[in-house]
mmCIF file of C-alpha atoms and ligand atoms in Angstrom:
data_model
loop_
_atom_site.group_PDB
_atom_site.id
_atom_site.type_symbol
_atom_site.label_atom_id
_atom_site.label_comp_id
_atom_site.label_asym_id
_atom_site.label_seq_id
_atom_site.Cartn_x
_atom_site.Cartn_y
_atom_site.Cartn_z
ATOM 1 C CA MET N 1 -27.467 -55.798 -56.214
ATOM 2 C CA ASN N 2 -27.339 -59.048 -54.248
ATOM 3 C CA ASP N 3 -25.147 -61.752 -55.316
ATOM 4 C CA THR N 4 -26.285 -64.358 -53.237
ATOM 5 C CA THR N 5 -30.241 -63.852 -54.268
ATOM 6 C CA GLU N 6 -29.473 -63.466 -58.254
ATOM 7 C CA HIS N 7 -29.019 -66.667 -60.660
ATOM 8 C CA ILE N 8 -27.987 -64.278 -63.491
ATOM 9 C CA GLY N 9 -27.144 -61.297 -64.390
ATOM 10 C CA ARG N 10 -30.025 -60.038 -65.713
ATOM 11 C CA ASN N 11 -29.086 -56.256 -65.717
ATOM 12 C CA ARG N 12 -25.260 -56.706 -65.643
ATOM 13 C CA VAL N 13 -22.949 -55.361 -66.808
ATOM 14 C CA LEU N 14 -18.969 -55.931 -68.172
ATOM 15 C CA THR N 15 -16.448 -55.110 -70.346
ATOM 16 C CA GLY N 16 -13.323 -54.481 -69.928
ATOM 17 C CA ASP N 17 -9.723 -53.505 -71.414
ATOM 18 C CA THR N 18 -6.134 -55.100 -72.675
ATOM 19 C CA PRO N 19 -3.077 -52.576 -70.607
ATOM 20 C CA THR N 20 -0.780 -53.022 -73.698
ATOM 21 C CA GLY N 21 -0.978 -49.169 -73.461
ATOM 22 C CA ARG N 22 -3.364 -46.176 -71.854
ATOM 23 C CA LEU N 23 -6.808 -45.185 -73.151
ATOM 24 C CA HIS N 24 -7.264 -42.718 -76.149
ATOM 25 C CA LEU N 25 -10.089 -41.657 -77.725
ATOM 26 C CA GLY N 26 -11.684 -44.387 -79.601
ATOM 27 C CA HIS N 27 -12.111 -46.025 -76.709
ATOM 28 C CA TRP N 28 -14.202 -43.147 -75.052
ATOM 29 C CA VAL N 29 -17.077 -43.281 -78.059
ATOM 30 C CA GLY N 30 -16.623 -46.558 -78.350
ATOM 31 C CA SER N 31 -17.217 -47.742 -74.418
ATOM 32 C CA ILE N 32 -16.189 -45.709 -71.774
ATOM 33 C CA GLU N 33 -18.830 -43.461 -72.229
ATOM 34 C CA GLN N 34 -21.039 -45.285 -72.786
ATOM 35 C CA ARG N 35 -19.671 -47.368 -69.282
ATOM 36 C CA VAL N 36 -19.567 -44.111 -67.682
ATOM 37 C CA ALA N 37 -23.196 -43.312 -67.967
ATOM 38 C CA MET N 38 -24.747 -47.189 -67.466
ATOM 39 C CA GLN N 39 -22.944 -47.318 -63.703
ATOM 40 C CA ASP N 40 -26.827 -45.911 -61.992
ATOM 41 C CA ASP N 41 -28.535 -48.753 -63.758
ATOM 42 C CA TYR N 42 -26.512 -51.493 -64.234
ATOM 43 C CA ASP N 43 -24.446 -53.843 -61.839
ATOM 44 C CA CYS N 44 -20.626 -53.362 -64.206
ATOM 45 C CA PHE N 45 -18.042 -55.506 -63.606
ATOM 46 C CA PHE N 46 -14.779 -53.675 -65.600
ATOM 47 C CA LEU N 47 -12.337 -55.926 -66.570
ATOM 48 C CA LEU N 48 -8.680 -55.017 -66.795
ATOM 49 C CA ALA N 49 -7.513 -57.992 -69.523
ATOM 50 C CA ASN N 50 -3.987 -58.109 -67.793
ATOM 51 C CA MET N 51 -3.213 -62.251 -69.038
ATOM 52 C CA HIS N 52 -4.094 -60.806 -72.329
ATOM 53 C CA ALA N 53 -1.427 -58.443 -73.029
ATOM 54 C CA PHE N 54 0.798 -61.253 -72.424
ATOM 55 C CA THR N 55 -0.280 -63.332 -75.763
ATOM 56 C CA THR N 56 1.542 -60.124 -77.563
ATOM 57 C CA ARG N 57 3.757 -59.192 -74.982
ATOM 58 C CA ALA N 58 4.970 -61.713 -71.999
ATOM 59 C CA ASP N 59 8.565 -60.019 -72.171
ATOM 60 C CA LYS N 60 7.262 -57.179 -71.089
ATOM 61 C CA PRO N 61 5.217 -57.538 -67.604
ATOM 62 C CA ASP N 62 7.467 -53.808 -66.620
ATOM 63 C CA ASP N 63 5.746 -52.742 -69.640
ATOM 64 C CA ILE N 64 1.831 -54.586 -68.334
ATOM 65 C CA ARG N 65 2.707 -53.572 -65.109
ATOM 66 C CA ARG N 66 2.430 -49.650 -65.709
ATOM 67 C CA ASP N 67 -0.601 -50.270 -68.203
ATOM 68 C CA THR N 68 -2.516 -52.002 -65.494
ATOM 69 C CA ILE N 69 -2.304 -49.565 -63.347
ATOM 70 C CA GLU N 70 -2.696 -46.752 -65.892
ATOM 71 C CA ILE N 71 -5.874 -47.708 -67.247
ATOM 72 C CA VAL N 72 -7.804 -47.898 -64.278
ATOM 73 C CA LYS N 73 -6.033 -43.891 -63.139
ATOM 74 C CA ASP N 74 -7.595 -43.364 -67.113
ATOM 75 C CA TRP N 75 -10.833 -45.229 -66.237
ATOM 76 C CA LEU N 76 -11.109 -42.918 -63.108
ATOM 77 C CA ALA N 77 -10.263 -39.883 -64.479
ATOM 78 C CA ALA N 78 -13.064 -41.051 -67.622
ATOM 79 C CA GLY N 79 -15.613 -41.153 -64.627
ATOM 80 C CA ILE N 80 -15.616 -44.736 -63.842
ATOM 81 C CA ASP N 81 -16.642 -44.999 -59.513
ATOM 82 C CA PRO N 82 -15.505 -47.249 -57.730
ATOM 83 C CA ALA N 83 -17.378 -46.941 -55.413
ATOM 84 C CA ARG N 84 -20.970 -47.701 -58.277
ATOM 85 C CA SER N 85 -19.098 -50.183 -60.321
ATOM 86 C CA THR N 86 -16.019 -53.119 -59.987
ATOM 87 C CA ILE N 87 -13.068 -52.414 -61.272
ATOM 88 C CA VAL N 88 -11.844 -56.798 -61.898
ATOM 89 C CA LEU N 89 -7.980 -57.695 -62.103
ATOM 90 C CA GLN N 90 -8.115 -61.068 -64.459
ATOM 91 C CA THR N 91 -5.518 -62.669 -63.468
ATOM 92 C CA GLU N 92 -6.228 -62.655 -59.529
ATOM 93 C CA VAL N 93 -9.797 -63.855 -60.758
ATOM 94 C CA PRO N 94 -8.585 -67.778 -60.878
ATOM 95 C CA ALA N 95 -12.845 -68.629 -62.559
ATOM 96 C CA ILE N 96 -12.252 -67.425 -66.051
ATOM 97 C CA ALA N 97 -8.776 -69.709 -66.494
ATOM 98 C CA GLU N 98 -10.958 -72.051 -65.382
ATOM 99 C CA LEU N 99 -13.971 -71.051 -67.608
ATOM 100 C CA SER N 100 -11.442 -70.673 -70.770
ATOM 101 C CA TRP N 101 -10.808 -74.535 -70.695
ATOM 102 C CA TYR N 102 -13.723 -75.719 -70.527
ATOM 103 C CA PHE N 103 -15.002 -73.012 -73.297
ATOM 104 C CA SER N 104 -12.342 -74.269 -75.466
ATOM 105 C CA MET N 105 -13.822 -77.501 -75.584
ATOM 106 C CA LEU N 106 -17.416 -76.231 -77.410
ATOM 107 C CA ILE N 107 -15.771 -74.332 -79.972
ATOM 108 C CA PRO N 108 -14.187 -75.902 -82.871
ATOM 109 C CA PHE N 109 -9.992 -74.249 -83.751
ATOM 110 C CA ASN N 110 -11.092 -73.580 -86.602
ATOM 111 C CA ARG N 111 -14.127 -71.356 -85.082
ATOM 112 C CA VAL N 112 -11.653 -69.387 -83.599
ATOM 113 C CA MET N 113 -9.276 -68.576 -86.355
ATOM 114 C CA ARG N 114 -11.299 -67.604 -88.903
ATOM 115 C CA ASN N 115 -12.595 -64.546 -86.939
ATOM 116 C CA PRO N 116 -12.237 -61.974 -88.801
ATOM 117 C CA THR N 117 -10.821 -60.054 -85.588
ATOM 118 C CA LEU N 118 -8.341 -61.908 -84.519
ATOM 119 C CA LYS N 119 -6.771 -62.212 -88.573
ATOM 120 C CA THR N 120 -6.999 -57.584 -88.431
ATOM 121 C CA GLU N 121 -5.385 -58.427 -85.581
ATOM 122 C CA ILE N 122 -2.662 -60.452 -87.086
ATOM 123 C CA GLU N 123 -2.407 -58.719 -89.606
ATOM 124 C CA THR N 124 -2.672 -54.516 -88.293
ATOM 125 C CA LYS N 125 -0.325 -55.692 -85.399
ATOM 126 C CA GLY N 126 2.435 -57.946 -87.192
ATOM 127 C CA LEU N 127 2.483 -60.452 -85.749
ATOM 128 C CA GLY N 128 3.286 -62.921 -89.376
ATOM 129 C CA ASP N 129 2.951 -66.562 -88.136
ATOM 130 C CA LYS N 130 5.028 -66.065 -85.283
ATOM 131 C CA TYR N 131 2.377 -65.399 -82.534
ATOM 132 C CA SER N 132 1.743 -66.906 -79.732
ATOM 133 C CA PHE N 133 -0.135 -70.025 -79.185
ATOM 134 C CA GLY N 134 -2.004 -68.785 -76.409
ATOM 135 C CA PHE N 135 -2.398 -65.423 -78.837
ATOM 136 C CA PRO N 136 -5.660 -67.070 -80.142
ATOM 137 C CA MET N 137 -6.687 -68.471 -76.908
ATOM 138 C CA TYR N 138 -7.267 -65.283 -75.537
ATOM 139 C CA ALA N 139 -10.656 -65.249 -78.305
ATOM 140 C CA VAL N 140 -11.673 -68.332 -75.865
ATOM 141 C CA GLY N 141 -10.789 -66.450 -71.945
ATOM 142 C CA GLN N 142 -11.833 -63.996 -72.973
ATOM 143 C CA CYS N 143 -15.658 -65.894 -73.682
ATOM 144 C CA ALA N 144 -15.156 -66.826 -70.009
ATOM 145 C CA ASP N 145 -13.688 -63.119 -69.049
ATOM 146 C CA ILE N 146 -17.740 -62.207 -69.369
ATOM 147 C CA LEU N 147 -19.283 -65.455 -69.010
ATOM 148 C CA ALA N 148 -17.574 -65.382 -65.051
ATOM 149 C CA PHE N 149 -19.916 -62.692 -64.992
ATOM 150 C CA ARG N 150 -23.242 -63.534 -66.418
ATOM 151 C CA PRO N 151 -23.759 -59.817 -68.068
ATOM 152 C CA GLU N 152 -27.185 -59.213 -69.197
ATOM 153 C CA TYR N 153 -24.841 -56.221 -72.043
ATOM 154 C CA VAL N 154 -21.312 -55.915 -72.825
ATOM 155 C CA PRO N 155 -20.497 -52.007 -74.632
ATOM 156 C CA VAL N 156 -17.634 -52.620 -76.895
ATOM 157 C CA GLY N 157 -16.343 -51.292 -79.839
ATOM 158 C CA GLU N 158 -17.280 -52.678 -83.519
ATOM 159 C CA ASP N 159 -14.201 -54.859 -83.866
ATOM 160 C CA GLN N 160 -15.347 -57.169 -80.696
ATOM 161 C CA VAL N 161 -18.784 -57.452 -82.197
ATOM 162 C CA ALA N 162 -16.807 -60.071 -83.781
ATOM 163 C CA HIS N 163 -14.923 -61.868 -80.869
ATOM 164 C CA ILE N 164 -18.757 -61.287 -78.610
ATOM 165 C CA GLU N 165 -20.460 -63.570 -81.915
ATOM 166 C CA MET N 166 -18.494 -66.163 -80.786
ATOM 167 C CA CYS N 167 -18.908 -65.549 -76.558
ATOM 168 C CA ARG N 168 -22.500 -65.916 -77.316
ATOM 169 C CA GLU N 169 -21.983 -69.084 -78.557
ATOM 170 C CA VAL N 170 -20.079 -70.572 -76.160
ATOM 171 C CA ALA N 171 -22.556 -69.836 -74.096
ATOM 172 C CA ARG N 172 -25.412 -71.703 -76.085
ATOM 173 C CA ARG N 173 -23.351 -74.413 -76.180
ATOM 174 C CA PHE N 174 -23.224 -74.917 -72.596
ATOM 175 C CA ASP N 175 -26.438 -74.302 -71.950
ATOM 176 C CA GLN N 176 -27.810 -76.426 -74.377
ATOM 177 C CA ILE N 177 -24.588 -79.321 -73.614
ATOM 178 C CA TYR N 178 -24.784 -79.759 -69.729
ATOM 179 C CA CYS N 179 -28.062 -77.401 -69.223
ATOM 180 C CA GLY N 180 -30.057 -79.749 -71.004
ATOM 181 C CA VAL N 181 -31.660 -75.920 -73.190
ATOM 182 C CA ASP N 182 -33.611 -76.777 -76.207
ATOM 183 C CA PRO N 183 -31.394 -75.730 -79.061
ATOM 184 C CA HIS N 184 -34.456 -74.744 -80.482
ATOM 185 C CA ALA N 185 -34.914 -72.113 -78.229
ATOM 186 C CA GLU N 186 -34.502 -68.414 -78.625
ATOM 187 C CA ASP N 187 -31.744 -66.034 -76.561
ATOM 188 C CA GLU N 188 -34.227 -64.662 -74.397
ATOM 189 C CA GLN N 189 -35.799 -68.513 -73.051
ATOM 190 C CA TYR N 190 -31.994 -69.615 -72.396
ATOM 191 C CA GLU N 191 -32.248 -68.693 -68.474
ATOM 192 C CA SER N 192 -36.111 -69.511 -68.284
ATOM 193 C CA GLN N 193 -34.537 -72.983 -69.617
ATOM 194 C CA GLY N 194 -31.637 -73.315 -66.429
ATOM 195 C CA GLY N 195 -29.286 -72.845 -68.587
ATOM 196 C CA THR N 196 -26.462 -71.545 -66.617
ATOM 197 C CA PHE N 197 -25.820 -68.727 -68.790
ATOM 198 C CA PRO N 198 -27.188 -65.761 -69.955
ATOM 199 C CA ILE N 199 -26.788 -65.111 -74.292
ATOM 200 C CA PRO N 200 -24.785 -62.135 -73.173
ATOM 201 C CA LYS N 201 -25.789 -58.887 -76.358
ATOM 202 C CA ALA N 202 -22.973 -56.446 -77.362
ATOM 203 C CA LEU N 203 -23.805 -52.506 -76.995
ATOM 204 C CA VAL N 204 -21.503 -50.407 -79.725
ATOM 205 C CA GLY N 205 -20.759 -47.351 -79.022
ATOM 206 C CA ARG N 206 -21.846 -44.097 -79.878
ATOM 207 C CA VAL N 207 -19.017 -44.283 -82.551
ATOM 208 C CA GLY N 208 -17.907 -48.423 -83.336
ATOM 209 C CA ARG N 209 -14.634 -47.583 -85.106
ATOM 210 C CA LEU N 210 -12.895 -44.038 -84.432
ATOM 211 C CA LEU N 211 -9.527 -43.611 -86.527
ATOM 212 C CA GLY N 212 -6.471 -43.164 -85.928
ATOM 213 C CA THR N 213 -4.815 -39.752 -86.655
ATOM 214 C CA ASP N 214 -3.060 -42.171 -89.115
ATOM 215 C CA GLY N 215 -6.795 -41.039 -91.172
ATOM 216 C CA SER N 216 -6.737 -45.566 -92.483
ATOM 217 C CA ASN N 217 -6.858 -47.540 -89.508
ATOM 218 C CA LYS N 218 -8.560 -47.249 -86.188
ATOM 219 C CA MET N 219 -7.391 -45.712 -83.388
ATOM 220 C CA SER N 220 -5.247 -48.037 -81.501
ATOM 221 C CA LYS N 221 -2.626 -48.018 -78.612
ATOM 222 C CA SER N 222 -0.807 -50.589 -80.606
ATOM 223 C CA LEU N 223 -0.376 -48.951 -83.312
ATOM 224 C CA ASN N 224 1.016 -45.535 -82.937
ATOM 225 C CA ASN N 225 -1.599 -43.459 -83.779
ATOM 226 C CA ALA N 226 -4.062 -42.483 -80.450
ATOM 227 C CA ILE N 227 -5.278 -39.162 -78.824
ATOM 228 C CA PHE N 228 -4.205 -40.889 -75.199
ATOM 229 C CA LEU N 229 -7.229 -39.300 -73.068
ATOM 230 C CA SER N 230 -4.047 -38.776 -70.485
ATOM 231 C CA ASP N 231 -2.477 -36.470 -73.923
ATOM 232 C CA SER N 232 -1.714 -32.520 -73.300
ATOM 233 C CA PRO N 233 -3.677 -29.914 -74.887
ATOM 234 C CA LYS N 234 -0.405 -29.510 -76.422
ATOM 235 C CA GLN N 235 0.056 -33.106 -77.446
ATOM 236 C CA VAL N 236 -3.497 -32.947 -78.806
ATOM 237 C CA LYS N 237 -2.741 -29.906 -80.839
ATOM 238 C CA LYS N 238 1.017 -31.370 -82.429
ATOM 239 C CA LYS N 239 -1.353 -35.304 -83.194
ATOM 240 C CA VAL N 240 -4.411 -33.074 -85.295
ATOM 241 C CA ASN N 241 -2.262 -31.080 -87.189
ATOM 242 C CA SER N 242 0.421 -34.157 -87.610
ATOM 243 C CA MET N 243 -2.846 -35.733 -89.888
ATOM 244 C CA TYR N 244 -3.440 -36.129 -93.155
ATOM 245 C CA PRO N 245 -6.504 -33.705 -94.802
ATOM 246 C CA GLY N 246 -6.797 -37.268 -97.775
ATOM 247 C CA GLN N 247 -6.610 -34.128 -100.172
ATOM 248 C CA SER N 248 -4.891 -31.627 -101.075
ATOM 249 C CA ARG N 249 -5.887 -28.275 -101.655
ATOM 250 C CA GLU N 250 -5.393 -24.160 -100.981
ATOM 251 C CA PRO N 251 -8.613 -22.656 -98.869
ATOM 252 C CA ASP N 252 -10.609 -21.532 -101.541
ATOM 253 C CA GLN N 253 -10.458 -24.593 -103.812
ATOM 254 C CA PRO N 254 -13.287 -27.070 -103.594
ATOM 255 C CA GLY N 255 -12.439 -30.409 -101.394
ATOM 256 C CA ASP N 256 -14.231 -33.464 -99.730
ATOM 257 C CA PRO N 257 -15.206 -33.406 -96.621
ATOM 258 C CA GLU N 258 -16.105 -37.376 -96.389
ATOM 259 C CA ILE N 259 -12.478 -38.314 -97.422
ATOM 260 C CA ASN N 260 -11.147 -36.516 -95.121
ATOM 261 C CA PRO N 261 -10.207 -38.470 -91.395
ATOM 262 C CA VAL N 262 -10.425 -34.801 -89.514
ATOM 263 C CA PHE N 263 -14.042 -35.034 -90.228
ATOM 264 C CA GLN N 264 -14.561 -37.647 -88.945
ATOM 265 C CA TYR N 265 -13.024 -36.628 -85.696
ATOM 266 C CA ALA N 266 -15.436 -32.971 -86.362
ATOM 267 C CA ASP N 267 -18.517 -35.664 -86.290
ATOM 268 C CA VAL N 268 -17.539 -36.893 -83.085
ATOM 269 C CA PHE N 269 -16.527 -34.136 -81.092
ATOM 270 C CA ILE N 270 -17.418 -31.117 -81.893
ATOM 271 C CA LYS N 271 -21.334 -30.846 -79.842
ATOM 272 C CA ASP N 272 -22.806 -27.829 -82.262
ATOM 273 C CA LYS N 273 -24.199 -30.169 -84.793
ATOM 274 C CA GLU N 274 -24.779 -27.228 -87.558
ATOM 275 C CA PHE N 275 -21.143 -25.020 -86.539
ATOM 276 C CA VAL N 276 -20.032 -28.679 -88.524
ATOM 277 C CA ALA N 277 -22.482 -29.315 -91.259
ATOM 278 C CA GLU N 278 -21.911 -25.446 -91.481
ATOM 279 C CA LEU N 279 -17.795 -26.257 -91.469
ATOM 280 C CA ARG N 280 -19.029 -29.577 -94.435
ATOM 281 C CA GLU N 281 -20.341 -26.855 -96.658
ATOM 282 C CA ARG N 282 -18.309 -24.125 -96.501
ATOM 283 C CA TYR N 283 -15.532 -27.132 -97.220
ATOM 284 C CA ARG N 284 -17.104 -28.590 -100.246
ATOM 285 C CA ALA N 285 -17.813 -25.269 -101.973
ATOM 286 C CA GLY N 286 -14.032 -23.878 -100.924
ATOM 287 C CA ASP N 287 -15.564 -21.148 -99.592
ATOM 288 C CA ASN N 288 -11.915 -20.362 -98.293
ATOM 289 C CA LEU N 289 -11.764 -22.537 -94.782
ATOM 290 C CA GLY N 290 -7.846 -24.124 -94.509
ATOM 291 C CA ASP N 291 -7.449 -27.550 -93.544
ATOM 292 C CA GLY N 292 -6.219 -25.899 -90.127
ATOM 293 C CA HIS N 293 -9.048 -23.856 -89.518
ATOM 294 C CA VAL N 294 -10.726 -26.982 -89.598
ATOM 295 C CA LYS N 295 -8.304 -29.104 -87.289
ATOM 296 C CA ALA N 296 -8.254 -25.912 -84.647
ATOM 297 C CA HIS N 297 -11.921 -26.646 -84.195
ATOM 298 C CA VAL N 298 -11.508 -29.933 -84.151
ATOM 299 C CA ILE N 299 -8.650 -29.085 -81.270
ATOM 300 C CA GLU N 300 -10.533 -26.972 -79.529
ATOM 301 C CA ALA N 301 -13.365 -29.958 -79.070
ATOM 302 C CA ILE N 302 -11.170 -33.278 -77.966
ATOM 303 C CA ASN N 303 -8.997 -30.984 -75.052
ATOM 304 C CA GLU N 304 -12.640 -29.724 -74.344
ATOM 305 C CA LEU N 305 -13.501 -33.294 -73.300
ATOM 306 C CA LEU N 306 -9.693 -33.678 -71.883
ATOM 307 C CA GLU N 307 -9.682 -31.123 -68.975
ATOM 308 C CA PRO N 308 -12.116 -32.540 -66.629
ATOM 309 C CA MET N 309 -9.575 -35.501 -67.520
ATOM 310 C CA ARG N 310 -6.511 -34.707 -66.038
ATOM 311 C CA ARG N 311 -7.860 -32.289 -63.802
ATOM 312 C CA ARG N 312 -9.411 -35.742 -62.157
ATOM 313 C CA ARG N 313 -5.992 -38.013 -63.301
ATOM 314 C CA ALA N 314 -3.655 -35.577 -61.370
ATOM 315 C CA GLU N 315 -5.166 -36.763 -57.990
ATOM 316 C CA PHE N 316 -3.004 -40.083 -58.544
ATOM 317 C CA GLU N 317 -0.129 -38.703 -59.803
ATOM 318 C CA GLY N 318 2.533 -40.081 -57.957
ATOM 319 C CA PRO N 319 3.589 -43.170 -55.867
ATOM 320 C CA SER N 320 0.468 -42.464 -53.683
ATOM 321 C CA GLY N 321 -1.316 -42.616 -56.541
ATOM 322 C CA ASP N 322 -0.202 -46.056 -57.854
ATOM 323 C CA ASP N 323 -1.176 -47.516 -54.634
ATOM 324 C CA ALA N 324 -4.716 -45.666 -54.415
ATOM 325 C CA VAL N 325 -4.998 -47.243 -57.221
ATOM 326 C CA ILE N 326 -3.870 -50.655 -55.921
ATOM 327 C CA GLU N 327 -6.121 -50.276 -53.091
ATOM 328 C CA ILE N 328 -8.846 -50.147 -55.671
ATOM 329 C CA ILE N 329 -8.581 -53.101 -57.961
ATOM 330 C CA ARG N 330 -7.380 -55.780 -54.732
ATOM 331 C CA ASP N 331 -11.202 -54.071 -52.940
ATOM 332 C CA GLY N 332 -13.248 -55.068 -56.740
ATOM 333 C CA THR N 333 -11.510 -58.176 -57.495
ATOM 334 C CA ALA N 334 -12.227 -59.154 -54.011
ATOM 335 C CA ARG N 335 -15.717 -58.500 -54.994
ATOM 336 C CA ALA N 336 -15.383 -59.650 -58.692
ATOM 337 C CA ASN N 337 -14.671 -63.836 -56.895
ATOM 338 C CA GLU N 338 -17.573 -63.945 -55.019
ATOM 339 C CA THR N 339 -19.297 -63.579 -57.902
ATOM 340 C CA ALA N 340 -17.506 -65.492 -60.550
ATOM 341 C CA GLU N 341 -16.628 -68.212 -58.110
ATOM 342 C CA ARG N 342 -20.438 -68.664 -57.564
ATOM 343 C CA THR N 343 -20.486 -69.245 -61.747
ATOM 344 C CA LEU N 344 -17.345 -71.320 -61.833
ATOM 345 C CA HIS N 345 -19.067 -72.883 -59.244
ATOM 346 C CA ASP N 346 -22.653 -72.784 -61.419
ATOM 347 C CA ALA N 347 -21.014 -74.578 -63.573
ATOM 348 C CA LYS N 348 -18.936 -77.168 -62.315
ATOM 349 C CA GLN N 349 -22.234 -78.339 -61.057
ATOM 350 C CA ALA N 350 -23.745 -78.673 -64.937
ATOM 351 C CA MET N 351 -20.915 -80.482 -66.230
ATOM 352 C CA ARG N 352 -20.722 -83.116 -63.338
ATOM 353 C CA LEU N 353 -17.731 -81.709 -61.575
ATOM 354 C CA ASP N 354 -19.462 -81.541 -58.259
ATOM 355 C CA PHE N 355 -17.077 -83.280 -56.126
ATOM 356 C CA GLY N 356 -16.423 -81.182 -53.144
ATOM 357 C CA GLU N 357 -17.384 -77.031 -52.058
ATOM 358 C CA ARG N 358 -14.521 -74.478 -53.286
ATOM 359 C CA THR N 359 -14.309 -71.606 -51.225
ATOM 360 C CA LEU N 360 -11.573 -69.636 -52.524
ATOM 361 C CA ARG N 361 -10.114 -66.297 -50.151
ATOM 362 C CA TRP N 362 -7.954 -63.648 -51.588
ATOM 363 C CA LYS N 363 -6.500 -60.921 -50.509
HETATM 364 P P1 ATP R 401 -5.417 -53.194 -79.399
HETATM 365 O O1 ATP R 401 -4.123 -52.248 -79.724
HETATM 366 O O2 ATP R 401 -3.547 -53.149 -78.618
HETATM 367 O O3 ATP R 401 -5.791 -54.233 -79.536
HETATM 368 P P2 ATP R 401 -7.155 -51.144 -78.793
HETATM 369 O O4 ATP R 401 -6.737 -50.728 -79.081
HETATM 370 O O5 ATP R 401 -7.552 -51.887 -80.249
HETATM 371 O O6 ATP R 401 -5.695 -52.075 -78.464
HETATM 372 P P3 ATP R 401 -8.526 -52.806 -77.214
HETATM 373 O O7 ATP R 401 -8.118 -53.512 -74.984
HETATM 374 O O8 ATP R 401 -7.784 -53.866 -77.934
HETATM 375 O O9 ATP R 401 -7.992 -51.864 -77.005
HETATM 376 O O10 ATP R 401 -9.777 -52.455 -77.394
HETATM 377 C C1 ATP R 401 -11.156 -52.001 -75.829
HETATM 378 C C2 ATP R 401 -12.237 -51.710 -76.644
HETATM 379 O O11 ATP R 401 -12.295 -50.011 -76.663
HETATM 380 C C3 ATP R 401 -12.533 -52.355 -77.212
HETATM 381 O O12 ATP R 401 -15.064 -52.757 -76.783
HETATM 382 C C4 ATP R 401 -12.484 -52.191 -78.559
HETATM 383 O O13 ATP R 401 -14.129 -52.355 -79.332
HETATM 384 C C5 ATP R 401 -12.880 -50.503 -77.568
HETATM 385 N N1 ATP R 401 -12.287 -49.450 -79.633
HETATM 386 C C6 ATP R 401 -10.913 -49.873 -79.361
HETATM 387 N N2 ATP R 401 -10.296 -49.282 -80.189
HETATM 388 C C7 ATP R 401 -11.307 -48.352 -81.271
HETATM 389 C C8 ATP R 401 -11.842 -47.671 -81.839
HETATM 390 N N3 ATP R 401 -10.621 -47.468 -81.980
HETATM 391 N N4 ATP R 401 -13.035 -46.969 -81.996
HETATM 392 C C9 ATP R 401 -14.602 -47.470 -81.512
HETATM 393 N N5 ATP R 401 -13.553 -47.911 -80.273
HETATM 394 C C10 ATP R 401 -12.709 -49.120 -80.010
HETATM 395 MG MG1 MG R 402 -8.221 -54.571 -79.887
#
């Protein structure tokens, strides 16, 4: 898609991940699977939110750098194709940081702090009252990550929907204040009424919230409950086998599949749905179906999904693999800056901040 002829990103997609660890099955079903599928029909931007990784791990720059590279390897392994999609490194897109400042003035402080996703994160990550000033700021920064690319869709997991809602509010507010869009306009009309930003829509994946192997929290890279896309068959087996089935029973005793988290995995990863329905029935009836048996089918299905990813990932092993990844990041980020700078230019013009032309050069 030619950016110079296009005003707002219709048919454009933006989403991303924070490099706080490797990608896991929750990312796959919540967002990545959709990203891979959308590459042909949409102009896709995939963002590495490395600045946001600093909001909780400012003392771990080496880890963040490593995770940034590993996440790109996960993306490539999962089927994201840098020839069709643009990989964007957040810290090298200054327009995002600038827009974050402007957007932070369009949203009340208390509105940010009431955001349920932030609250849950503070709780589950044990941040207490010691979190950095920058931590809640990431929610505003995320509005800029998205709007810098003016996408139509943002494919995300369920936990992100509250963030996308905030982003939509910011976009509306900007367009109303600086572009004269009628506050009663429908979301679809913002573009035709001269708004700088479209009102992007969240697109929740096949499974909005995949449980972790702890069986209670969402699978998360920071909660030590994840099956990673890069896990070996042995690791997958060990992790699934360690799961508590939610109840204690013998194979010939009736059980409740609904409280057994392994059944969520069975639903999600075993392709033969009739077979899963049968497993459920037998489990319910106590028809000689042990937990180990259900787990074995789940392990097989997960490994079947991960095997081609492991093969693609192997192509990027070692230092030469890292170099290839960094090249991909540079190439994508250079392209991304063209789009983001244009957005920033338009936004600043709307804000009467048009004092001159700035051309960013990034190598
Ligand atoms: P962190 O623990 O650092 O917050 P995370 O595992 O939540 O990491 P993010 O980088 O915050 O991962 O999320 C990236 C994308 O993956 C988001 O769209 C998020 O909604 C989605 N996602 C993350 N975990 C899950 C899950 N368990 N089920 C479905 N979607 C998920
Ligand atoms: Mg998260």
